[in-house]
Amino acid sequence: MTRTLMPIRTLRGFRDLLPDYMEDFRWVESRVRSVFERAGYREVLTPTVEPFELYEEKEGEQVEQSMFVFEDKGGRRVALRPELTASVARLFASTMGELKLPVKWYYVANMFRYEEPQKMRYREFWQAGAELIGASTPESDAEIVALGWDSMREVGLGDGAFIRLNNVMIVRGMLDSWGVPRDVQERVLTWMDKLGKVSESEVEAGISELIGRDRTRELLGLAELEGKDPSELESLVERYPKSREALENLELVYEAVKAVGIRVRITPALVRGLAYYTGTVFEVFVENVPYALGGGGRYDNLIAEYGGPSTPATGLSLGLDRIVEAVRERGIRGPRSRDGVYIAVVSEDLRVRAFALAQRLRYEGIRSDFELRGGRSLSKQAEYADKLGWRFVIFLGRREVEKGVYVVKDLESWEQHEVPEAELVNFLKSKLTSSL
Ligand code: AMP
């Protein structure tokens, strides 16, 4: 049976990533890793597929609704990880207090969310995150915020970067005082998380349905204090003991991050989409970029919920795809410089010689390639080398092989050099900046 072959595309919200992009991606990744490692974090990796129960009721409505959930062949309900904090908390809980505290772990991994694809919102995306487990001091939250800030600086986005900071217990404290049950609180928070994404009147209507108009107004009054000093929130929360306590904590975190030069903006309506936060919450922004590049917060109950010893924890995750996009849009890495050596052959029978020479150069740490296709003129070979960004072309002919002298053309300056065999490696090394 014959059938017409249709091109098979990637699934909606999934991407193929090409070499130019991947070079920027790996560069951003390595910069962020070095920020984490300099602060004493060590890498962990957990499974891509987890039991569904790991996330059930812990993530909050938004993340849960957008999870990739399916049955495996053994009839178990499993999920592709939508984030990694839950796995890290589970992993920590399973060590049952054997580790010295605080534990500092980081990860770089792909996440999956079945969301409506839109600009910079994918169904598979990458996060680099750090978790600080076993410390509840304001300075531990401040350090986690600093990891986000330092990452922005490290990739060249420091100028426009700023942090939105809040403590989610300010809002929760108000809801608790009003006796709003936990499940309704989650829905209120989901609405608040939509502030700035949908119209304020829509958010107001959504929350009013849950807790009434007056309380909604009071709650949303917080949003108006954006960018103010935390002390200006005092009068709003004085009737709510838990909110007061949260505000005091927020002030300490705020002072600590400001003291190390981090640009920070108090955002009293910031609650974040995840349900497990119990204190500090924050998001990383860059001016003129309409979405968050990262976010995080404190989750003091999660480890105990996974059966571990009650342990305070705080963490962040950065959206690598969004950071790479911002870096590329701003041309931060500049044009790539030419590198390496391409060996073109004058006649087909010299290909095996070209292969041997390429291998020799590779063993010397010099990036090199040779003509593999055959049947191409010298000028076509040179054109290919030029397009792919090679710095030098060696034209390998019978005369060169017999005389032991190579004709090396510099595609940057268009100069041509005759280099004796014995000097070739040193000549190339002296001209090429990068060695592998
Ligand atoms: P979250 O903890 O959900 O706020 O995610 C942390 C960071 O991951 C966000 O600030 C984004 O930069 C990134 N992120 C979250 N969801 C997506 C997505 N669907 N596509 C691309 N990046 C995302």
Coordinates of C-alpha atoms and ligand atoms in Angstrom, one line a residue:
M1 CA 0.0 0.0 0.0
T2 CA 1.4 3.4 -0.8
R3 CA 0.5 6.6 1.0
T4 CA 1.5 10.2 0.6
L5 CA 4.0 11.1 3.2
M6 CA 2.9 14.1 5.2
P7 CA 5.5 16.1 7.1
I8 CA 5.1 15.3 10.8
R9 CA 5.2 18.4 12.9
T10 CA 6.0 18.9 16.6
L11 CA 3.0 18.8 19.0
R12 CA 1.4 22.1 19.8
G13 CA 3.4 24.0 22.3
F14 CA 6.5 21.9 21.8
R15 CA 9.6 23.1 20.0
D16 CA 12.6 21.9 18.1
L17 CA 15.6 23.9 19.1
L18 CA 18.4 24.6 16.5
P19 CA 22.1 25.0 17.1
D20 CA 22.2 28.8 17.1
Y21 CA 19.5 28.9 19.7
M22 CA 21.1 26.0 21.7
E23 CA 24.4 27.8 21.9
D24 CA 22.7 30.8 23.6
F25 CA 20.6 28.4 25.7
R26 CA 23.7 26.5 27.0
W27 CA 25.5 29.8 27.6
V28 CA 22.6 31.1 29.8
E29 CA 22.4 27.8 31.5
S30 CA 26.1 27.8 32.4
R31 CA 25.9 31.3 33.7
V32 CA 23.0 30.5 35.9
R33 CA 24.6 27.3 37.1
S34 CA 27.7 29.3 38.1
V35 CA 25.6 31.7 40.1
F36 CA 24.0 28.8 42.0
E37 CA 27.3 27.0 42.5
R38 CA 29.1 30.0 43.8
A39 CA 26.5 30.3 46.5
G40 CA 27.1 26.7 47.6
Y41 CA 24.2 24.9 45.8
R42 CA 24.8 21.4 44.4
E43 CA 22.9 19.8 41.6
V44 CA 20.2 17.1 41.9
L45 CA 18.0 15.5 39.3
T46 CA 14.7 13.8 39.8
P47 CA 12.4 11.8 37.4
T48 CA 10.6 13.4 34.5
V49 CA 7.5 11.2 35.2
E50 CA 6.1 11.2 38.8
P51 CA 3.1 9.6 40.5
F52 CA 0.1 12.0 40.1
E53 CA -0.4 12.0 43.9
L54 CA 2.9 14.0 44.2
Y55 CA 1.1 17.0 42.9
E56 CA -2.5 16.4 43.9
E57 CA -3.9 19.2 46.0
K58 CA -0.4 20.7 46.5
E59 CA 0.1 22.8 43.4
G60 CA -3.0 24.9 43.2
E61 CA -5.7 24.9 40.7
Q62 CA -3.9 26.5 37.8
V63 CA -1.0 24.1 37.7
E64 CA -3.1 21.1 38.4
Q65 CA -5.5 21.9 35.6
S66 CA -2.6 22.2 33.2
M67 CA -0.8 19.0 34.0
F68 CA 0.0 16.2 31.5
V69 CA -1.6 13.3 33.3
F70 CA -2.1 9.8 31.9
E71 CA -2.3 6.2 32.8
D72 CA 0.8 4.1 32.3
K73 CA 0.7 0.5 31.1
G74 CA 0.4 -0.7 34.7
G75 CA -2.8 1.4 35.2
R76 CA -1.0 3.9 37.5
R77 CA -1.9 7.6 37.2
V78 CA 1.2 9.4 36.4
A79 CA 2.2 13.0 35.5
L80 CA 5.0 14.7 33.6
R81 CA 6.6 17.1 36.1
P82 CA 5.0 20.6 35.9
E83 CA 7.7 22.0 38.2
L84 CA 10.4 20.5 40.4
T85 CA 9.9 21.8 43.9
A86 CA 7.5 19.0 44.7
S87 CA 10.0 16.3 43.6
V88 CA 12.8 18.0 45.6
A89 CA 10.6 18.1 48.7
R90 CA 9.7 14.5 48.3
L91 CA 13.3 13.6 47.8
F92 CA 14.3 15.5 50.9
A93 CA 11.5 13.9 52.9
S94 CA 12.7 10.5 51.9
T95 CA 16.1 11.1 53.5
M96 CA 14.4 11.3 56.9
G97 CA 16.6 13.9 58.5
E98 CA 19.9 12.2 57.6
L99 CA 21.3 15.3 55.9
K100 CA 23.1 18.2 57.5
L101 CA 21.0 21.4 57.4
P102 CA 20.6 23.6 55.6
V103 CA 20.6 21.6 52.4
K104 CA 21.3 23.6 49.2
W105 CA 20.2 22.0 46.0
Y106 CA 19.8 23.2 42.5
Y107 CA 18.4 21.7 39.2
V108 CA 18.1 22.4 35.5
A109 CA 15.3 20.5 33.8
N110 CA 12.5 20.5 31.4
M111 CA 8.9 20.9 32.7
F112 CA 5.6 20.2 31.1
R113 CA 2.3 22.1 31.3
Y114 CA -0.7 21.6 29.1
E115 CA -1.4 25.3 28.8
E116 CA -2.7 27.3 25.9
P117 CA 0.4 28.1 23.9
Q118 CA 1.1 31.9 23.5
K119 CA 4.2 34.0 23.4
M120 CA 6.8 32.6 25.7
R121 CA 4.3 30.1 27.1
Y122 CA 5.1 26.6 26.0
R123 CA 4.0 23.1 26.9
E124 CA 7.6 22.0 27.4
F125 CA 9.9 24.6 28.8
W126 CA 13.1 24.7 30.9
Q127 CA 13.7 25.8 34.4
A128 CA 16.8 26.3 36.5
G129 CA 15.9 26.4 40.2
A130 CA 17.4 26.4 43.6
E131 CA 16.0 25.1 46.9
L132 CA 17.3 26.0 50.4
I133 CA 16.0 23.5 52.9
G134 CA 16.2 23.8 56.7
A135 CA 16.5 27.5 57.2
S136 CA 13.7 30.0 58.1
T137 CA 15.7 33.2 58.6
P138 CA 14.7 36.2 56.5
E139 CA 18.3 36.1 55.1
S140 CA 17.6 32.7 53.6
D141 CA 14.7 34.2 51.6
A142 CA 17.0 37.1 50.8
E143 CA 19.7 34.7 49.5
I144 CA 17.1 33.0 47.2
V145 CA 16.0 36.3 45.9
A146 CA 19.6 37.2 45.3
L147 CA 20.1 34.1 43.2
G148 CA 17.4 35.4 40.8
W149 CA 18.9 38.9 40.7
D150 CA 22.5 37.7 40.3
S151 CA 21.4 35.4 37.4
M152 CA 19.9 38.4 35.6
R153 CA 23.2 40.3 36.1
E154 CA 25.3 37.3 35.0
V155 CA 23.5 37.1 31.7
G156 CA 23.7 40.8 31.0
L157 CA 20.1 41.7 32.0
G158 CA 21.0 43.4 35.3
D159 CA 20.3 46.9 34.1
G160 CA 16.5 46.5 33.7
A161 CA 16.0 43.7 36.3
F162 CA 13.9 44.1 39.4
I163 CA 12.2 41.9 41.9
R164 CA 8.6 42.0 43.0
L165 CA 8.4 40.9 46.6
N166 CA 5.6 40.1 49.0
N167 CA 4.6 37.7 51.8
V168 CA 1.6 35.6 50.9
M169 CA 0.5 35.4 54.5
I170 CA -0.5 39.0 54.4
V171 CA -3.4 38.0 52.2
R172 CA -4.0 34.6 53.9
G173 CA -4.0 36.3 57.3
M174 CA -6.9 38.5 56.2
L175 CA -8.8 35.5 54.7
D176 CA -8.1 33.4 57.9
S177 CA -9.5 36.2 60.1
W178 CA -12.6 36.3 58.0
G179 CA -13.0 32.6 58.4
V180 CA -12.7 31.9 54.7
P181 CA -12.2 28.1 54.3
R182 CA -9.0 26.8 52.7
D183 CA -10.6 25.7 49.4
V184 CA -12.2 29.1 48.9
Q185 CA -8.9 30.8 49.8
E186 CA -7.2 28.9 46.9
R187 CA -9.8 30.2 44.5
V188 CA -9.4 33.8 45.8
L189 CA -5.6 33.5 45.4
T190 CA -6.1 32.1 41.8
W191 CA -8.1 35.2 41.0
M192 CA -5.5 37.5 42.6
D193 CA -2.8 35.8 40.6
K194 CA -4.7 37.0 37.5
L195 CA -4.2 40.7 38.4
G196 CA -2.4 42.4 35.6
K197 CA -3.3 39.5 33.2
V198 CA -7.1 40.1 33.0
S199 CA -9.0 43.3 33.8
E200 CA -9.3 44.4 37.5
S201 CA -13.1 44.5 37.3
E202 CA -13.1 40.9 36.3
V203 CA -10.9 39.9 39.2
E204 CA -13.0 42.0 41.5
A205 CA -16.2 40.3 40.3
G206 CA -14.6 36.9 40.7
I207 CA -13.5 37.4 44.2
S208 CA -16.7 39.2 45.3
E209 CA -18.6 36.1 44.4
L210 CA -16.5 34.2 46.9
I211 CA -16.1 36.6 49.9
G212 CA -18.4 39.5 49.2
R213 CA -17.8 43.0 47.9
D214 CA -16.5 44.8 51.0
R215 CA -13.8 42.3 51.8
T216 CA -12.9 42.1 48.2
R217 CA -12.4 45.8 48.1
E218 CA -10.2 45.6 51.2
L219 CA -8.2 42.8 49.7
L220 CA -7.7 44.6 46.4
G221 CA -6.8 47.8 48.3
L222 CA -3.4 46.0 48.8
A223 CA -2.8 46.2 45.1
E224 CA -2.8 50.0 45.3
L225 CA 0.2 50.1 47.6
E226 CA 2.5 48.6 45.0
G227 CA 6.0 50.0 45.1
K228 CA 5.5 51.6 48.6
D229 CA 7.6 51.1 51.6
P230 CA 6.3 48.1 53.6
S231 CA 5.7 50.4 56.6
E232 CA 2.8 52.0 54.6
L233 CA 1.0 48.7 54.7
E234 CA 0.8 48.7 58.5
S235 CA -2.5 50.5 58.9
L236 CA -4.1 48.1 56.4
V237 CA -3.2 44.9 58.3
E238 CA -3.3 46.1 61.9
R239 CA -6.5 44.2 62.6
Y240 CA -5.2 40.9 61.3
P241 CA -2.5 39.4 63.6
K242 CA -1.2 36.8 61.1
S243 CA -0.9 39.5 58.4
R244 CA 0.9 41.8 60.8
E245 CA 3.4 39.1 61.6
A246 CA 3.9 38.4 57.8
L247 CA 4.4 42.1 57.2
E248 CA 7.2 42.2 59.9
N249 CA 8.9 39.3 58.1
L250 CA 8.5 41.0 54.8
E251 CA 10.2 44.1 56.1
L252 CA 13.2 42.1 57.2
V253 CA 13.5 40.3 53.9
Y254 CA 13.1 43.7 52.1
E255 CA 15.8 45.3 54.1
A256 CA 18.1 42.4 53.6
V257 CA 17.8 42.4 49.8
K258 CA 18.0 46.2 49.6
A259 CA 21.2 46.1 51.7
V260 CA 23.0 44.1 49.0
G261 CA 21.9 46.4 46.2
I262 CA 19.0 44.4 44.7
R263 CA 16.3 46.5 43.0
V264 CA 13.1 45.5 44.7
R265 CA 9.5 46.6 44.5
I266 CA 6.9 45.6 47.2
T267 CA 3.9 44.1 45.4
P268 CA 1.3 43.5 48.1
A269 CA -1.1 41.7 45.8
L270 CA 1.5 39.2 44.5
V271 CA 0.4 35.7 45.6
R272 CA 1.8 33.4 42.9
G273 CA -0.1 30.5 41.4
L274 CA 1.2 27.7 43.5
A275 CA -0.7 26.7 46.6
Y276 CA 2.1 25.6 48.9
Y277 CA 3.7 28.9 49.6
T278 CA 3.6 29.9 53.3
G279 CA 5.6 33.2 53.5
T280 CA 7.8 35.2 51.2
V281 CA 6.8 35.1 47.5
F282 CA 8.6 37.0 44.7
E283 CA 9.0 37.2 41.0
V284 CA 11.9 38.3 38.8
F285 CA 11.2 40.9 36.1
V286 CA 13.1 42.8 33.5
E287 CA 11.8 46.2 32.3
N288 CA 9.9 46.1 29.0
V289 CA 9.5 42.3 29.2
P290 CA 5.8 41.6 29.8
Y291 CA 6.1 38.4 31.7
A292 CA 8.0 37.1 34.7
L293 CA 11.4 35.5 34.1
G294 CA 11.4 33.6 37.4
G295 CA 9.7 33.3 40.7
G296 CA 9.7 31.6 44.0
G297 CA 9.0 31.6 47.7
R298 CA 8.8 29.9 51.0
Y299 CA 7.1 26.6 51.5
D300 CA 7.5 25.6 55.2
N301 CA 4.8 22.8 55.2
L302 CA 5.5 20.9 52.0
I303 CA 8.2 18.5 53.3
A304 CA 6.1 17.4 56.3
E305 CA 3.2 16.8 53.9
Y306 CA 5.3 14.3 52.1
G307 CA 6.0 12.5 55.4
G308 CA 9.3 14.1 56.2
P309 CA 10.3 15.9 59.4
S310 CA 8.8 19.3 59.6
T311 CA 11.4 21.5 57.8
P312 CA 11.2 25.1 56.6
A313 CA 12.3 25.7 53.0
T314 CA 12.5 28.4 50.4
G315 CA 13.3 28.3 46.7
L316 CA 13.1 29.8 43.2
S317 CA 12.8 28.8 39.6
L318 CA 13.9 30.7 36.6
G319 CA 12.3 30.3 33.2
L320 CA 15.4 29.6 31.0
D321 CA 13.5 29.9 27.7
R322 CA 12.3 33.4 28.6
I323 CA 15.8 34.5 29.7
V324 CA 17.3 33.2 26.5
E325 CA 14.7 35.1 24.5
A326 CA 15.5 38.3 26.4
V327 CA 19.2 37.8 25.9
R328 CA 18.7 37.2 22.2
E329 CA 16.4 40.2 21.7
R330 CA 18.9 42.5 23.3
G331 CA 21.8 41.0 21.2
I332 CA 23.7 40.6 24.5
R333 CA 26.0 37.9 23.1
G334 CA 26.9 39.8 20.0
P335 CA 27.8 38.2 16.7
R336 CA 29.6 34.8 16.8
S337 CA 33.3 35.0 16.0
R338 CA 34.7 32.7 13.3
D339 CA 36.4 29.6 14.7
G340 CA 38.2 26.4 13.6
V341 CA 39.6 25.0 10.4
Y342 CA 37.8 23.5 7.4
I343 CA 39.9 21.2 5.2
A344 CA 38.8 21.3 1.5
V345 CA 40.1 18.8 -0.9
V346 CA 41.4 19.4 -4.5
S347 CA 40.7 15.9 -5.5
E348 CA 38.5 13.1 -4.2
D349 CA 41.4 10.7 -3.5
L350 CA 42.7 13.1 -0.8
R351 CA 39.7 12.8 1.3
V352 CA 41.2 10.1 3.5
R353 CA 44.2 12.5 4.1
A354 CA 41.9 15.3 5.0
F355 CA 40.2 13.0 7.5
A356 CA 43.5 12.1 9.0
L357 CA 44.5 15.8 9.3
A358 CA 41.1 16.7 10.8
Q359 CA 41.6 14.0 13.4
R360 CA 45.1 15.2 14.2
L361 CA 43.9 18.7 14.7
R362 CA 40.9 17.5 16.9
Y363 CA 43.3 15.7 19.1
E364 CA 45.2 18.9 19.5
G365 CA 42.0 20.6 20.7
I366 CA 41.5 22.5 17.4
R367 CA 37.9 22.4 16.1
S368 CA 38.1 21.1 12.6
D369 CA 36.0 19.5 9.8
F370 CA 36.7 18.3 6.3
E371 CA 34.9 17.8 3.0
L372 CA 32.6 14.8 3.5
R373 CA 30.2 15.1 0.6
G374 CA 32.4 14.7 -2.5
G375 CA 31.7 16.0 -6.0
R376 CA 32.0 19.7 -5.0
S377 CA 34.2 22.2 -6.5
L378 CA 36.8 23.9 -4.3
S379 CA 34.9 27.2 -4.5
K380 CA 31.7 25.4 -3.3
Q381 CA 33.6 23.8 -0.5
A382 CA 35.0 27.2 0.5
E383 CA 31.6 28.8 0.3
Y384 CA 30.2 26.1 2.7
A385 CA 33.1 26.7 5.1
D386 CA 32.4 30.4 5.0
K387 CA 28.7 30.0 5.6
L388 CA 29.2 27.8 8.6
G389 CA 31.5 30.3 10.2
W390 CA 34.9 28.4 10.0
R391 CA 37.8 30.7 10.4
F392 CA 40.4 29.0 8.2
V393 CA 40.2 26.8 5.1
I394 CA 43.1 24.5 4.3
F395 CA 43.2 23.6 0.6
L396 CA 44.6 20.2 0.4
G397 CA 46.1 19.2 -3.0
R398 CA 48.6 16.7 -4.2
R399 CA 51.4 19.3 -4.3
E400 CA 50.7 20.3 -0.7
V401 CA 50.9 16.7 0.5
E402 CA 54.1 16.1 -1.4
K403 CA 55.8 19.3 -0.3
G404 CA 54.5 19.1 3.3
V405 CA 53.3 22.7 3.1
Y406 CA 49.7 23.7 3.7
V407 CA 47.9 26.6 2.0
V408 CA 45.8 28.1 4.8
K409 CA 43.2 30.8 3.9
D410 CA 41.9 33.1 6.7
L411 CA 38.3 33.7 6.0
E412 CA 38.3 36.7 8.3
S413 CA 41.1 38.7 6.7
W414 CA 41.2 36.9 3.3
E415 CA 44.9 36.5 3.7
Q416 CA 46.5 33.3 2.5
H417 CA 49.4 31.7 4.3
E418 CA 51.8 28.8 3.4
V419 CA 52.5 26.9 6.5
P420 CA 55.0 24.0 6.8
E421 CA 53.6 20.8 8.2
A422 CA 55.7 21.0 11.4
E423 CA 54.4 24.5 12.2
L424 CA 50.7 24.0 11.4
V425 CA 49.4 23.2 14.8
N426 CA 51.2 26.1 16.5
F427 CA 50.2 28.5 13.7
L428 CA 46.5 27.6 14.1
K429 CA 46.7 27.7 17.9
S430 CA 48.2 31.1 17.8
K431 CA 45.4 32.4 15.6
L432 CA 42.5 30.7 17.2
T433 CA 41.2 32.0 20.5
S434 CA 39.3 29.0 21.5
S435 CA 40.8 25.6 22.1
L436 CA 38.6 22.7 23.0
Ligands
AMP1 P1 6.2 29.4 38.0 O1 6.8 28.8 39.2 O2 5.1 28.7 37.5 O3 6.0 30.9 38.1 O4 7.4 29.3 36.9 C1 8.6 29.9 37.1 C2 9.1 30.5 35.8 O5 9.1 29.5 34.8 C3 8.2 31.6 35.3 O6 8.6 32.8 35.8 C4 8.5 31.6 33.8 O7 9.7 32.3 33.5 C5 8.8 30.1 33.5 N1 7.6 29.4 33.0 C6 6.5 29.0 33.6 N2 5.6 28.5 32.8 C7 6.1 28.5 31.5 C8 5.7 28.2 30.2 N3 4.5 27.5 30.0 N4 6.5 28.4 29.2 C9 7.7 29.0 29.4 N5 8.2 29.4 30.6 C10 7.4 29.2 31.7

